[in-house]
XYZ file of C-alpha atoms in Angstrom:
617
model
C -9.886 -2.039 2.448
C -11.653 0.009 5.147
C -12.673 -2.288 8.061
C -14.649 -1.347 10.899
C -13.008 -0.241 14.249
C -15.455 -1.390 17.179
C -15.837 2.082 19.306
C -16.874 0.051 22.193
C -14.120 -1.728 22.567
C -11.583 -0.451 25.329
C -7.664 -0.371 24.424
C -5.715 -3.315 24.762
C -2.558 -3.000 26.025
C 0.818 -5.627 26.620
C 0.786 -7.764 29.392
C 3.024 -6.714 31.695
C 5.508 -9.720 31.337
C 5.447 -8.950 27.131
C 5.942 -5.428 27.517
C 8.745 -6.159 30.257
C 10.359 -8.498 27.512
C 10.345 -6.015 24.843
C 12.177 -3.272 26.098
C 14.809 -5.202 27.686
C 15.157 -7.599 24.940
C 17.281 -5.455 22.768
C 19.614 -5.556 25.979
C 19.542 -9.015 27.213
C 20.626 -9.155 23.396
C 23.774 -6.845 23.809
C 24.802 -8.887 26.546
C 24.647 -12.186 24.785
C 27.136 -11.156 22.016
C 29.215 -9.335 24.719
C 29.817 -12.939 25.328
C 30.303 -14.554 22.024
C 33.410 -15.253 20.933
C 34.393 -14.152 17.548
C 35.257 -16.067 14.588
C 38.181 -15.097 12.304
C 36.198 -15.966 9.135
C 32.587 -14.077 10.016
C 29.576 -15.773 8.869
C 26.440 -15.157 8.604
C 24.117 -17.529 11.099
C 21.264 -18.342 8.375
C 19.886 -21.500 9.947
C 19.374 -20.443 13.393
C 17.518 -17.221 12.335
C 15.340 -19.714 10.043
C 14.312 -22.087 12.693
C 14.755 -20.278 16.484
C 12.912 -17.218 15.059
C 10.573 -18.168 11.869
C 10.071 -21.912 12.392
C 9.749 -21.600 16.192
C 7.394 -18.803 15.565
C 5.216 -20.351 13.356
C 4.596 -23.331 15.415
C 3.883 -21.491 17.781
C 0.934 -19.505 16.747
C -0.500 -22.615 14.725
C -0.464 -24.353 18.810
C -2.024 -21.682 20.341
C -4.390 -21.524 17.026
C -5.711 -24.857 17.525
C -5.998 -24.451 21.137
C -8.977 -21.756 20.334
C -10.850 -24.439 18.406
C -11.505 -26.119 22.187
C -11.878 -22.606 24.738
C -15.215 -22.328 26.065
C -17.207 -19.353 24.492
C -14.914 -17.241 26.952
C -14.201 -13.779 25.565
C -11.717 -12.977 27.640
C -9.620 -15.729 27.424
C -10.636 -16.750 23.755
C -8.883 -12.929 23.356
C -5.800 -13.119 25.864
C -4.991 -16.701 23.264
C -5.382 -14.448 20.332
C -3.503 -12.122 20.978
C -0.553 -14.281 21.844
C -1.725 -15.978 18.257
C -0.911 -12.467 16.507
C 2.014 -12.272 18.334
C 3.800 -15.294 17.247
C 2.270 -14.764 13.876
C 3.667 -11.142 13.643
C 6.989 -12.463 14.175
C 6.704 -15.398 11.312
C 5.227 -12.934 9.061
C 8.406 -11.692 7.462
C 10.121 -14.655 5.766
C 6.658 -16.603 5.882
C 4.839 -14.725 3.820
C 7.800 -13.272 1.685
C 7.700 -17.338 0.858
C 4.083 -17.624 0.248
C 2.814 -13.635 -0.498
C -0.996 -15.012 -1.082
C -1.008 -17.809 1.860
C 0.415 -14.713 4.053
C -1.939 -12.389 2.435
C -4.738 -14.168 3.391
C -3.795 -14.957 6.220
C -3.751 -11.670 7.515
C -5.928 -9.576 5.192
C -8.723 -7.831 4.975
C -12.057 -10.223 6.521
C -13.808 -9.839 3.068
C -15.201 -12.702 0.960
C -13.264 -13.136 -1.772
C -13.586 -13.795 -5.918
C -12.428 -16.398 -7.897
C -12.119 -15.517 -10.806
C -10.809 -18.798 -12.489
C -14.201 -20.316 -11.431
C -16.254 -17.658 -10.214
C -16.845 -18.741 -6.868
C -16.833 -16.610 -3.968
C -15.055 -17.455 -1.099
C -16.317 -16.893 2.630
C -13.818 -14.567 4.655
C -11.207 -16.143 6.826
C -8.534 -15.608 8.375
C -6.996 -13.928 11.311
C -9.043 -10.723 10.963
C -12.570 -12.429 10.811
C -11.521 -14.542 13.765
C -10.451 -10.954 15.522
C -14.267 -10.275 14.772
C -15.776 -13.326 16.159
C -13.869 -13.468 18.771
C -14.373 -9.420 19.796
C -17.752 -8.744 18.507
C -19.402 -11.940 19.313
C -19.438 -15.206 17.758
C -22.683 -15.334 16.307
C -22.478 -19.239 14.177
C -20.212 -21.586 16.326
C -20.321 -23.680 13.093
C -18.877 -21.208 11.165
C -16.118 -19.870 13.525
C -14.582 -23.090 13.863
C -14.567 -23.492 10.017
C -12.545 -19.657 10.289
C -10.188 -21.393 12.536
C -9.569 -24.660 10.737
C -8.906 -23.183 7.571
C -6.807 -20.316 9.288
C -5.015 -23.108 10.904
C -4.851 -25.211 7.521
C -2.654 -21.624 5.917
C -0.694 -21.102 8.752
C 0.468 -25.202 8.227
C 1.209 -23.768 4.837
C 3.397 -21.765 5.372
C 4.937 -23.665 7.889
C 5.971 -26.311 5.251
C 7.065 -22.957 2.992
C 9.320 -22.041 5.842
C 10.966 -25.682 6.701
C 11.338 -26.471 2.939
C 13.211 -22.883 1.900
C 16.609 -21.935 3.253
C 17.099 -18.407 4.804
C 19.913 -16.885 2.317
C 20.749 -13.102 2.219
C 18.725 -12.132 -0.519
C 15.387 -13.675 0.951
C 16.041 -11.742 4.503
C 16.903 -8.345 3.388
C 13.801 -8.348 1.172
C 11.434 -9.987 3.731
C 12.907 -7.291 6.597
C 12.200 -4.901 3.983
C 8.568 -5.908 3.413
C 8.069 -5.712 7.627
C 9.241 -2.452 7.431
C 6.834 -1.206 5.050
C 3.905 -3.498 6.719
C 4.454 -1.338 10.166
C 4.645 1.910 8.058
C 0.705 0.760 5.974
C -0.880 -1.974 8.129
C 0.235 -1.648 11.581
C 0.006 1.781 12.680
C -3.031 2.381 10.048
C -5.478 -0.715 11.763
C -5.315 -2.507 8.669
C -3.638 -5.263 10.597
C -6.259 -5.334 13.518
C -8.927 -3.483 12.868
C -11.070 -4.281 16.060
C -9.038 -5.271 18.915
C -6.782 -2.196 17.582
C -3.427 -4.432 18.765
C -1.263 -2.559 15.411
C 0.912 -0.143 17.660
C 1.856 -2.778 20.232
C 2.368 -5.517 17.074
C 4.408 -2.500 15.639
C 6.630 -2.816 18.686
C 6.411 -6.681 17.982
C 7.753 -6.603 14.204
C 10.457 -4.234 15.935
C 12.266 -6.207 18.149
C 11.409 -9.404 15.813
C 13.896 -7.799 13.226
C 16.606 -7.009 16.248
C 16.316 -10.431 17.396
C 16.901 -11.871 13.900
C 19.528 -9.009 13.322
C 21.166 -10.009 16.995
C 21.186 -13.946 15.614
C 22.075 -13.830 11.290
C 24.382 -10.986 10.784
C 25.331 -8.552 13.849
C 28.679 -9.942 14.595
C 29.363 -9.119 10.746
C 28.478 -5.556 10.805
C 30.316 -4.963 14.134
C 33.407 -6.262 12.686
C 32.482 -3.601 9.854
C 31.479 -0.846 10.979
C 30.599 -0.990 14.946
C 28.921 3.060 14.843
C 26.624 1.898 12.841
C 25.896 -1.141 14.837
C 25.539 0.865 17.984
C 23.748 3.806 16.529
C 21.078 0.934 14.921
C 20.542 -0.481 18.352
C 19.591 2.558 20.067
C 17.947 3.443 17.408
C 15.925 0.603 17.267
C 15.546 0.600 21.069
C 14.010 3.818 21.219
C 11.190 3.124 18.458
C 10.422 -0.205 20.069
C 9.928 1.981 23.993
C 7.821 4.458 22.023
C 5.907 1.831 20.206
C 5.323 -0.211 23.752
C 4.461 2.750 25.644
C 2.588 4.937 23.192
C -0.271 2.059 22.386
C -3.527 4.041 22.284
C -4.299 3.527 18.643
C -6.636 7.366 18.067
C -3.808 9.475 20.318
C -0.944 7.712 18.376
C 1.518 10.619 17.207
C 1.917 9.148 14.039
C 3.848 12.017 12.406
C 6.777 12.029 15.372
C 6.771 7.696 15.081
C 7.814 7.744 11.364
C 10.108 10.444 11.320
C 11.720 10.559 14.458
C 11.658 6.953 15.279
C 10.966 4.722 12.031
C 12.662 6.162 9.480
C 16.018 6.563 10.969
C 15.526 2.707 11.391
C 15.386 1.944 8.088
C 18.089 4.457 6.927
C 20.522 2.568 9.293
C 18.545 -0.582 7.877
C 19.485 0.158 4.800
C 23.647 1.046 5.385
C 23.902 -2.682 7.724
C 22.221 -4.370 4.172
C 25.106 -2.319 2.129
C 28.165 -2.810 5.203
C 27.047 -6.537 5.103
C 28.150 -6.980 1.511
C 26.120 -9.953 1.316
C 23.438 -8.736 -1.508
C 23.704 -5.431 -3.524
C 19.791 -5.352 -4.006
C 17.484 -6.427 -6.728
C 15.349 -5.005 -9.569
C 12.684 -7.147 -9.881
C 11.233 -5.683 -6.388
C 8.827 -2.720 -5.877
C 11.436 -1.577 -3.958
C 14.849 0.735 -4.452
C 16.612 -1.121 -1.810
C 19.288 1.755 -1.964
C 16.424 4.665 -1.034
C 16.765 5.534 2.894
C 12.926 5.938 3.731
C 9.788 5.052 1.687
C 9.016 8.555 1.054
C 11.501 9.381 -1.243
C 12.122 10.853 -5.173
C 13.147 6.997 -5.939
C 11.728 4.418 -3.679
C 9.974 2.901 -5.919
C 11.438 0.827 -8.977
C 9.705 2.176 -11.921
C 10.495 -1.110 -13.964
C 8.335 -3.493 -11.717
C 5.819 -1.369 -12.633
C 6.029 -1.291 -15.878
C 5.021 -3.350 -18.947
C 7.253 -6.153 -20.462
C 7.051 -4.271 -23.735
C 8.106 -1.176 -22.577
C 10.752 -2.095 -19.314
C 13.695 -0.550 -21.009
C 13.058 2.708 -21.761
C 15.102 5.605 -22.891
C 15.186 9.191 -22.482
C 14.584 10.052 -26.327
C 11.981 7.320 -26.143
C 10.301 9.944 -23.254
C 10.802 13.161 -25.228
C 8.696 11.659 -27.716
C 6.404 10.544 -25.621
C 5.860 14.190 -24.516
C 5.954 15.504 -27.677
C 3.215 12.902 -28.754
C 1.214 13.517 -25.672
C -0.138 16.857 -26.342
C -0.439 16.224 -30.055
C -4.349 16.777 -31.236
C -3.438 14.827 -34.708
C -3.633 11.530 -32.808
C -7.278 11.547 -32.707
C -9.749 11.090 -35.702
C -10.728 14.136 -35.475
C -7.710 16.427 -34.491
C -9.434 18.086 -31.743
C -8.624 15.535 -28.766
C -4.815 15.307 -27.497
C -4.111 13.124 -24.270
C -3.575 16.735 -22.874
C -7.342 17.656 -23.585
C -8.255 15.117 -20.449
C -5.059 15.853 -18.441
C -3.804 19.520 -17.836
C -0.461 19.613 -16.045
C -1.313 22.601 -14.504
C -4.298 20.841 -12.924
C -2.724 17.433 -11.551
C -3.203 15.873 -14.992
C -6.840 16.239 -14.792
C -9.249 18.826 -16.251
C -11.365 20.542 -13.990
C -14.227 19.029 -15.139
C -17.304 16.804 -14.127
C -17.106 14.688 -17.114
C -14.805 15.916 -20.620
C -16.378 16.141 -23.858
C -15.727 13.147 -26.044
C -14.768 13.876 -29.423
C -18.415 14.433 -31.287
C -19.571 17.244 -28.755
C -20.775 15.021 -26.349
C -19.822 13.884 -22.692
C -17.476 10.998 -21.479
C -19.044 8.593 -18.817
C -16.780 9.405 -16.070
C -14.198 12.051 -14.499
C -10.935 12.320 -15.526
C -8.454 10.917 -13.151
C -4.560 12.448 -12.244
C -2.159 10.673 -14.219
C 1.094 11.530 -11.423
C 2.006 8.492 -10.177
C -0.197 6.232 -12.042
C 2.190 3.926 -12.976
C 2.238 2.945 -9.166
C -1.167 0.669 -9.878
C -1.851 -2.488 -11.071
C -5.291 -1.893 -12.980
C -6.347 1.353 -14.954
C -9.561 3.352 -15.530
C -11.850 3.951 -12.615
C -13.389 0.396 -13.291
C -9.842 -1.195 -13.850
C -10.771 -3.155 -17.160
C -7.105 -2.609 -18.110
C -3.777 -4.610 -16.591
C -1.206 -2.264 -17.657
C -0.516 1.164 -18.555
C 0.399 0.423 -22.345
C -3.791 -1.501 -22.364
C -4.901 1.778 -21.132
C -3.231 4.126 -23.574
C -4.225 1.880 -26.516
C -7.754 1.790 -25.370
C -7.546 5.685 -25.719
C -6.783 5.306 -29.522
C -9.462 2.546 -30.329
C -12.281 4.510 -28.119
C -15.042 5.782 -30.297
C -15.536 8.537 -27.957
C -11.902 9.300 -27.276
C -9.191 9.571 -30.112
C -11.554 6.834 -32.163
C -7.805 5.874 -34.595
C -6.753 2.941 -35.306
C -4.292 1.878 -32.799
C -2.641 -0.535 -35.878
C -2.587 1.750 -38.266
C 0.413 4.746 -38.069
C -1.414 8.204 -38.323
C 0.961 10.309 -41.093
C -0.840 13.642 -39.808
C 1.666 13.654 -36.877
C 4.599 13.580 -39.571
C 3.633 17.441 -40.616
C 5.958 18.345 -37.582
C 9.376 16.855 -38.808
C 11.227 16.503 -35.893
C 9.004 13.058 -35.033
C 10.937 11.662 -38.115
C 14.303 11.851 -36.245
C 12.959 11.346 -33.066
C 11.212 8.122 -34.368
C 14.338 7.063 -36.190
C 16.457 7.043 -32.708
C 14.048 5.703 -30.178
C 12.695 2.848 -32.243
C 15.180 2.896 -35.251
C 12.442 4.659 -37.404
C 8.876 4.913 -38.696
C 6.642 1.585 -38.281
C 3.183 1.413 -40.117
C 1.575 1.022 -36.929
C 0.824 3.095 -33.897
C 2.323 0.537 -31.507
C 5.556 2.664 -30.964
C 3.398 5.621 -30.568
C 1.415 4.190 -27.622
C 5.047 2.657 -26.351
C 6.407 6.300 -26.365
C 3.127 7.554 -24.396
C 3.107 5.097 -21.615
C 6.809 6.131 -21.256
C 5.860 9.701 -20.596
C 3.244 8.892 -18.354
C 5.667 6.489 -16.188
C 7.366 9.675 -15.643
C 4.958 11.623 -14.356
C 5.333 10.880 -10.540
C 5.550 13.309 -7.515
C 6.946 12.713 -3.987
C 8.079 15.980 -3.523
C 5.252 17.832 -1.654
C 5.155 19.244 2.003
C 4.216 15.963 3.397
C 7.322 13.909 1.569
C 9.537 16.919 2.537
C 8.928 16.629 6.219
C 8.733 12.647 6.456
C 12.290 12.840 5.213
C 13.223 15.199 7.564
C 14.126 18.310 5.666
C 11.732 20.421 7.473
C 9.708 20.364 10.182
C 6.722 22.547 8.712
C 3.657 20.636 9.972
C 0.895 22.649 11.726
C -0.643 21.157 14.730
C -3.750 20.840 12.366
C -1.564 18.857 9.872
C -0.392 16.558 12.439
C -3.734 16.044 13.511
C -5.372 15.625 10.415
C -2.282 13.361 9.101
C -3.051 11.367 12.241
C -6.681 10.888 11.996
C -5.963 10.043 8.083
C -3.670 7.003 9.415
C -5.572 6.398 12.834
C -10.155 7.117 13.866
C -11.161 8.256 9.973
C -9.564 5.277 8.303
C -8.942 6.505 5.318
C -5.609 4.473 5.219
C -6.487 1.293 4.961
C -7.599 2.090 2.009
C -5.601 4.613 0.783
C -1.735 3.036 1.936
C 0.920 5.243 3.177
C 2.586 6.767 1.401
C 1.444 6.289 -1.737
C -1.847 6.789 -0.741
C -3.556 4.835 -3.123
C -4.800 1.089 -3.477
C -1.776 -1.048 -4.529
C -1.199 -3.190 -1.532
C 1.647 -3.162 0.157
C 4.546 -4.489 0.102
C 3.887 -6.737 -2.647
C 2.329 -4.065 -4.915
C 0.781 -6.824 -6.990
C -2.814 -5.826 -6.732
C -4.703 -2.603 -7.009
C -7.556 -2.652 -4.693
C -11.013 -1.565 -5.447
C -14.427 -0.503 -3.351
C -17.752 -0.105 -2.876
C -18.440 2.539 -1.381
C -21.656 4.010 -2.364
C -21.207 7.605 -4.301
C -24.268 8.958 -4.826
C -25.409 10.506 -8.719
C -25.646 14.567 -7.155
C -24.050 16.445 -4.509
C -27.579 16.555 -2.528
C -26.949 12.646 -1.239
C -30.245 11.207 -1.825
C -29.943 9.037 -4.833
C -27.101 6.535 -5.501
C -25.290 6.842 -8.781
C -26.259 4.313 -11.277
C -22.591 3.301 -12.712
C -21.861 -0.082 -12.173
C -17.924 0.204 -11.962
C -16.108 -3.322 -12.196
C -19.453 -4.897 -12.663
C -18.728 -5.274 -16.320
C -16.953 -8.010 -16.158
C -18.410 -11.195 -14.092
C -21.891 -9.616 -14.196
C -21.569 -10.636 -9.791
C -23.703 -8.311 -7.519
C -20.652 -8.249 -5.159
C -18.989 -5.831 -8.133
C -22.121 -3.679 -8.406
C -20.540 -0.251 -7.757
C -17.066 -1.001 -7.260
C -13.938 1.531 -8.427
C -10.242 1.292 -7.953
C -8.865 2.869 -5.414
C -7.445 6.369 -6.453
C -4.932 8.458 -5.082
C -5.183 11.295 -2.471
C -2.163 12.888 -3.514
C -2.227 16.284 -5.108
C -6.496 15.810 -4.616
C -6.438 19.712 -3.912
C -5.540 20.251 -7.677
C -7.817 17.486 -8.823
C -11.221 17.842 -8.155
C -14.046 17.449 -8.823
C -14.009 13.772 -6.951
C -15.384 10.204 -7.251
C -15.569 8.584 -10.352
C -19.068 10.702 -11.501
C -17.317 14.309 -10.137
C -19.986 14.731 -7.768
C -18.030 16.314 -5.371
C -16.440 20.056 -5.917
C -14.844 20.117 -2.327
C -12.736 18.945 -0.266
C -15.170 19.170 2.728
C -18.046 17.378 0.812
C -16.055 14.347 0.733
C -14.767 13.985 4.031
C -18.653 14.872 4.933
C -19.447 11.834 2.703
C -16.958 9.664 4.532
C -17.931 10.914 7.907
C -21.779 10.191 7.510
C -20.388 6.269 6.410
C -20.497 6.069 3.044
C -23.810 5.371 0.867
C -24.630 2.779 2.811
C -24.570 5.565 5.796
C -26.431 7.693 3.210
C -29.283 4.861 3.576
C -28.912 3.673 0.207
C -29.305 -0.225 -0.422
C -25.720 -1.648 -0.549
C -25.162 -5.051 0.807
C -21.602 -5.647 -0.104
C -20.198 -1.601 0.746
C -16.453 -2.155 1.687
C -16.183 0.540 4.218
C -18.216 0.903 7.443
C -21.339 1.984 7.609
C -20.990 3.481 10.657
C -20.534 7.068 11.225
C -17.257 8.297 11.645
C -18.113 10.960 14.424
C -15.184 13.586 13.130
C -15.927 16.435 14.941
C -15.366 19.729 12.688
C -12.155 20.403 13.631
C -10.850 16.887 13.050
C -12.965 17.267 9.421
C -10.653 20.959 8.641
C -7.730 18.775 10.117
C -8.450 16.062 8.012
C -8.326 18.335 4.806
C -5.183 20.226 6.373
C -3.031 17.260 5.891
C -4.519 16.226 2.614
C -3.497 19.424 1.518
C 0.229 18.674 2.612
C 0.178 16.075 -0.346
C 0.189 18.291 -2.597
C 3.299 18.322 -5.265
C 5.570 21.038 -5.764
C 5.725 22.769 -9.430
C 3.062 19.621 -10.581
C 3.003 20.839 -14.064
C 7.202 20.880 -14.563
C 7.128 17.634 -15.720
């Protein structure tokens, strides 16, 4: 979720011992094995990484963590401690919260209150981000900011026990390294991480030579018996993002574009060939991840099947052609005039142009019609999320009044005037069932389908061009860095499943006013529905950015019809910038202060997200 950045708060950087230890750790490293003597039967050292990196770490920042609960209210060195606190924690993060993903995520997420469904109680924010704004913008209850500590302190013992009771094995560190890698690609170099003290391109540098180290200790004398290239080439490659990480630290002016392809990404390629050379784990499927896929911003990087439904994992390709064919099939709905296609035109990113569509008696749907290209990359659907899975959403198409208004239990024989659905029935579910669950199966299939990572922006992240305008790089930049827009809207998916557990779809409140003249704010509820709590008044999923220059109009009410009115929207903070009434707005209310240049930069690079041939699907 957006956080606010404190613009009066100078740049941190390293201590000079810290930044000294990074870049000569990698060789202090080189030296050490130079020295080990090899064993004929190679193993890999799991116990040592566990406890003299993750254990040791851990410890660590839950001393110096306690040690804050007894500092004078000193700002200076209440911050010098807590930065040391996010250092140690950086370097626990991987296998601790792989261990514990909710202790870890709150831990270190957003400083938001928080929920609870099960009882509906709302919990105050804690953790290490609303100490970071006690301890930066002022503590303003003493009571309170030693309760943030002790129950910080109280999760990080947590997963301290998580750590000394599970054994490092292959599996657990490949995937752990692999969330890291994704955390310094969404959180760290966005501000998720730290969104005050702006520390996330020096903890970058951090997570970098964390993963060396526990390289260096578990497994480096296995892949140099392998394959010593790729040792060596990982090492200097590894070496050279870590320097530009250390050295490159002011958080606006951070080349973001040059980091991930020219420094990042080749990390994780030769990430990815030590996990294959190691032969110690071939990968998983029950991950978000393709394990095989050498960046993030690739065709396949994402495994479709966590994504998808029980029901519906398995899916085959006749299974999809029927999908299709049932997808832009008016005889679904009551009254033959509404096909999924009426909502969501290929040619127009799977949406329709439109404010609001009609519904299927002449009249108008509540909301705007959202893309349906890479949808299956959420964990809620509709813009107020009241359903869990894709197959939920699709049915509550058919049982809509104002939508396809069928039966969703009841098999509609109209479609059966085009005979091929009889054979096309018969092989994908071995024939014709008396109810329309097949027929919403075969529709979420499609839709799973529908995903796009091949515009400008993938292209040149991958390194198969290097097209970016200056303006591009700017905008893509101010995207990730000063306009904030992704820590809400994660690289490089760009919408609100979190990363890297992709468990959660994340929604705001941001304030969207009812008409393009910003004066009134719009009177939809969102997620409100469902616990009837005022800190859900207004609140929407998260949507992508990708392909948005096909897609408007934008927000959930199609207020917008440009591009430039809703940076302008973001820029001037929101509705609660707009001076509307919203206590519990998720983004700043702060002015941005985007000059117009960095506003036409801005849309430069959203443009750049746009897909290639979007309708060939």
């Amino acid at each position: 979720m957006h956080r606010v950045i404190s613009k009066s708060q100078p740049y941190l950087i390293l201590p000079s011992l810290l930044f000294i230890s990074i870049i000569t750790g990698i060789f202090s490293c080189k030296e050490q094995m130079k020295d080990s003597s090899y064993s004929l039967a190679l193993e890999p050292n799991w116990q040592d990484t566990r406890t003299t990196i993750y254990l040791k770490e851990i410890n660590t920042a839950i001393t110096l963590l306690d040690s804050l609960q007894h500092i004078p209210d000193s700002a200076t060195k209440a911050k010098k401690i807590f930065k040391e606190v996010r250092v140690a924690f950086k370097k626990a993060e991987p296998y601790a919260s792989y261990l514990n993903p909710e202790v870890g995520h709150r831990v270190n997420g957003p400083a938001l209150p928080i929920y609870k469904e099960d009882n509906g109680k709302i919990l105050p924010p804690i953790g290490l981000q609303k100490i970071e704004e006690s301890i930066y913008e002022g503590v303003t209850n003493p009571r309170h900011y030693q309760n943030e500590l002790k129950t910080t302190l109280g999760l990080l013992n947590s997963l301290k026990k998580s750590i000394e009771k599970r054994e490092l094995t292959a599996q657990r560190y490949f995937i752990a390294t692999h969330q890291q890698l994704f955390r310094i690609l969404s959180f760290s170099i966005s501000g998720f991480d730290t969104p005050v003290s702006q520390l996330g391109i020096q903890e970058s540098a951090i997570s970098l030579q964390n993963l060396y180290d526990s390289y260096t200790v578990s497994i480096q004398k296995i892949i140099q018996d392998k394959n010593n290239d790729l040792d060596r080439r990982f090492s200097k490659q590894i070496e050279s993002a870590i320097t530009y990480t250390a050295t490159h630290t002011d958080f606006e002016n951070f080349d973001r574009y040059t980091f991930i392809r020219e420094y990042l990404n080749p990390v994780i390629r030769s990430w990815v060939n030590i996990r294959k050379a190691s032969q110690l784990w071939e990968g998983t499927h029950t991950q978000p991840f393709n394990f095989d896929a050498p960046t993030f911003f690739e065709n396949n990087s994402y495994n479709i099947s966590f994504f998808t439904s029980g029901i519906n994992k398995n899916t085959t390709e006749t299974q999809i052609t029927l999908g299709k064919k049932l997808f832009f099939d008016k005889n679904l709905s009551s009254t033959k005039e509404m096909a999924c296609a009426t909502c969501h035109i290929p040619s127009k990113g799977y949406t329709d142009g439109l404010i609001v569509n009609k519904n299927n008696t002449g009249g108008n749907l509540k909301r705007n019609t959202p893309t349906l290209i890479n949808t299956i990359f959420q964990q809620n659907f509709f813009w107020d999320g009241r359903s869990q899975t894709l197959i939920d959403q699709v049915s509550s198409v058919f049982t809509n009044s104002e939508e396809f208004d069928s039966n969703v239990h009841t098999f509609s024989k109209d479609i059966l005037q085009d005979a091929t659905y009889i054979a096309l029935f018969e092989e994908a579910y071995g024939g014709l069932s008396n109810r329309n669950t097949d027929v919403v199966k075969a529709i979420s299939s499609y839709v799973s389908t529908l995903n796009g990572f091949n515009s400008k922006f993938d292209r040149n992240m991958r390194g198969e061009e290097n097209t970016f305008t200056q303006s591009e790089k700017d905008g893509m930049n101010l995207f990730m860095g000063k306009a904030l827009c992704a820590t809400c809207h994660f690289i490089p998916l760009t919408n609100g499943t979190v990363p890297p557990f992709f468990k959660e779809t994340e929604r705001e409140v941001i304030g969207v006013p009812n008409t393009a003249r910003n004066t009134t704010l719009d009177d939809d509820l969102g997620y409100y529905w469902k616990f009837n709590e005022p800190l859900h008044k207004g609140m929407f999923k998260t949507p992508t950015v990708r392909n948005a220059t096909l897609t408007a109009p934008y927000m959930h009410n199609g207020v917008y019809n440009t591009l430039e009115e809703v940076i302008d929207f973001y820029n001037k903070g929101g509705g609660g910038g707009l001076g509307f009434e919203l206590e519990h707005q998720t983004l700043p209310f702060d002015q941005l202060q985007l000059t117009d240049q960095e506003q036409q930069s801005l849309i430069d690079f959203i443009k750049t997200l746009t897909d290639d041939q979007v309708d060939r699907y």
